[in-house]
């Protein structure tokens, strides 16, 4: 399913090299002003173009087709389309025979019995995150004054990101990174004890972002190496403010009013310029393989704004559900 | 919501110190023999009693109330109840004034406006995972011959688990751990490109297990520090077998036929015997605090069978969905 | 699926002749006092025993297993069990060979490949509506001060219900009826323009009640025979009060603040004492057939309280969703 | 929510007088040839233009934006857009002050706090059923060789439809009608015992069609007036063929392999040329009111193809779910 959310519900669609891709946002409250500046700003942050990112030009302002009237949301489904221009389909013909390592080419062919649009990753392209980013801008407005901030804190194992990118460009080999996300001002009480825990819901949508390999909340994997006496966050006041924040703002799946924080691991882009090997379905042998075309060396650079959007969408949904139970 | 799944759907209920807790499993195929041995074996694995786990006796064989006839599933909802015996409610009266650090006491009170059953964690108790384990036994049969195996690979930062437990007992302080889970024999094609990626669905249910702080698939967080040329798994044959398995058996959210593997981080139990601090709502001041009663020093010991169940439940659901699209 | 609802969510389970049947109610607001009198009153209204209903004794007070603490809902899932006593399984052995006309015996066998619990209708028994009635009592409290009232307005084509029953008893043949339901005090704005229209959601749950053959809102089928100038309800004030109520309190799928009203058609019980014919799987021929045991001659007598419950459950869900969007 | 379905899932969006409207179809099997002729044929059947329907010209061929590659479905979401041309927004300015009787103007304003796009019914326009019809064409292909046929069997209380329309034109007053739908060749076993009964699921989507006031399956409302001995359908062979079909092809919520049949009641169009009365929010008084513009006198003429689509969508979803449980 290409849908996420219970009340604030999104549905993404489209392919990398089709006519257009986009998103339908259902269950959005009426009366929210469409924040064009915010939209442009977030879409710019997602854009390629920096060193380490693909030079493909994307002029990605969405065409708002429905759900907005006189600059405000109407309560009806909001549809935003992103046209696919500047597309070179010919680059991708070879994919049919030689599935790219690290990519979804092989599994998409299996799952969809060869009927999938294989050009450029097709529906599974990272380009689909355009819709997420656009929806995130609206979700952020629903959450306001809660604020969300994600940044790349490490690339290729290096906290000096610029140096890491420079090295990747020099080596002509893609690198991964760590994105850290913080949510400030979130009220206590969001999320549910088990299956709709804040962690469950955020991780669910975060793993929809291509190239994510792991997520940790608060102390995360380091918790495995800590004692309870150290890990527990002492509660300091009636608002539940804690001395430390190993919980990452969540206890028992429910937000506790402290800063919500999580880290995600981004793998190096599968489309590295380096030589690789894969199975050739035509020759029925394993062969050397090299991707062509324009690709990011560090896709992690583009992930923070998508991670913010993902968190915003998940939390906007939980906030609406929370509101349902307020007297 | 206390429900999970789209076709194979579970609903858990109950409280630690109420009459009973349990699970309803809806959408289970008819004709599956109830595997009593498997049920006993998995529930035993979840049981406390080992060094480092709580001495509270739990005689946890479920009462199967519905959905099973002549030893086989009928296709109707399966309800399994676990009675709560051997319960000492008096131990928990203090929770109302002094929310235990690391526990959900504070947030449950906020979320449910003081109406929550606060005894022993109430509905948020780890004891609710009994239902998950029982459902997992059925899910494993649906998945058969796919096999799932999770184990504790590290406790308190130590790969010698027994030594780690001994040290925790000596120090009288709880410790965390890492649980590794492998799924063997999973066919390619399960999961969806975005929101119902295998990672999304598994992480969703895994974060329903209390005390989980992080999850990573395949190379996981290490991927952030790797080059694409190293991370990519070369495809070696027409079945999609790969030379390495950094993908963890998943590409683009879809199973690729290789071993599915993930690690989860378990925090140290919040109920450590060590002195802590928390807010006293009655005296309106921060005070020293010590948990009483019987508690695990290393809850991670009990997590593997729950993690297996969680993975089995998620994958059984994805398998049924997959079946829907086979000709 | 045996679940209904988006926020106020129910899951029914059990079989007519198994250990117990019941319901899990998830997403119920915390702090609602369990209305034992209301529970007893509504369960009594559903009870057989009157002329025209089966003399089987049912002592149907639910065992509340979870989600209630100190007499109030906790916000956690509420589980209510109804034990099956006074069960005569032997009566139903013949069903395996000779599926009862009008009943689900044949389709259940087909759907569940013979693994279904065939005794007394098994999971498909009308007895499962006990859970609906119990959930309805809670839903009514959520809706308060909105009130719901359903009654049998016609039986066997006769508005004099007692006379109709007397005739059915005399003829020893089951009869159907019409149940009319009214909801007073419902605010405007509940429901959604298309798929979650008030009519969609109410009809969805009403058709879960066994023996329902039709539903109509407001003018209903009579509308097919009316002119627009007559059918349209003139709006008389700023609250949207209308002069007539052909809309049945709903425009474009959304409640308009006027009385919500709908009628449902109940078929005659399939278990009529009269001789019938069915296929005998064993002899492979069509044979005369007669049901045995204790059965209602006019199940429609027991439907009003179930219809009220169904409407209450659907509307409580819509009300919570509505609340989510209030500032 | 503007979504329907569990596996075959649709999401409709758009407004009558916005840029475009459309549908996203998620969960469609891969490899289904897009049936352009079927698409044209069904969209033509939905078109206005006949006597009794509005002369507004709609050139409604959808723009397929995603999910189709080389003429076949890919397994990814299918998005179809219908542009809104030939739109006269000025006609609808008065709606803001004087909500049209029978329309959703009043409730939409209430529900969406005045932010709704009020032009021509906005999102609640019957024009949104274009997406349903297009999705229906695909659903019919999934169901093949099952066939679905709906027709208008009565208009304004008259079985001679042409005469009824002529009279409505003469009187210049809108009329309602009855649409009968039959599904031939449906296998036994679709649907679930309670909440996802075939009746529940079909009625849910049918009541999403504007102007529907009632639905009945098989004997329907007439069942209320029948005896059990007459209503029960005798089973004649091992396939479950029945002598009569009062069940309408459904027992206990599950298809029984016989013809599925249902009737729906369509109200007269609210936009009748006759004088009416409504509340004027500006003058704060009840006033005479007359709709302007181009409108259908008998919208029931356009309903059959939409009803077919609705049934096809619901049944395609149930068929996929059914497939999930086949060995």
Short mmCIF file of C-alpha atoms in Angstrom, two decimals, chain C residues 21 28 31 37 44 46 48 54 63 91 93 117 154 157 170 215 250 265 274 285 291 313:
data_model
loop_
_atom_site.label_atom_id
_atom_site.label_comp_id
_atom_site.label_asym_id
_atom_site.label_seq_id
_atom_site.Cartn_x
_atom_site.Cartn_y
_atom_site.Cartn_z
CA UNK C 21 -18.00 -15.16 22.74
CA UNK C 28 -12.77 4.08 23.84
CA UNK C 31 -13.24 7.91 32.26
CA UNK C 37 -28.14 -0.70 34.49
CA UNK C 44 -32.62 -7.88 28.40
CA UNK C 46 -32.10 -8.50 23.13
CA UNK C 48 -35.32 -14.28 23.67
CA UNK C 54 -36.85 -18.84 21.32
CA UNK C 63 -17.57 -10.74 32.22
CA UNK C 91 -28.78 -30.80 17.79
CA UNK C 93 -24.70 -32.69 13.81
CA UNK C 117 -17.32 -24.71 13.77
CA UNK C 154 -44.18 -3.74 11.42
CA UNK C 157 -46.59 -6.89 7.02
CA UNK C 170 -50.55 -20.23 15.04
CA UNK C 215 -31.81 -0.20 4.68
CA UNK C 250 -28.13 13.67 6.21
CA UNK C 265 -35.88 -4.76 6.68
CA UNK C 274 -42.10 -25.61 8.38
CA UNK C 285 -29.87 -35.71 -3.60
CA UNK C 291 -34.99 -27.75 11.54
CA UNK C 313 -21.15 2.42 17.52
#
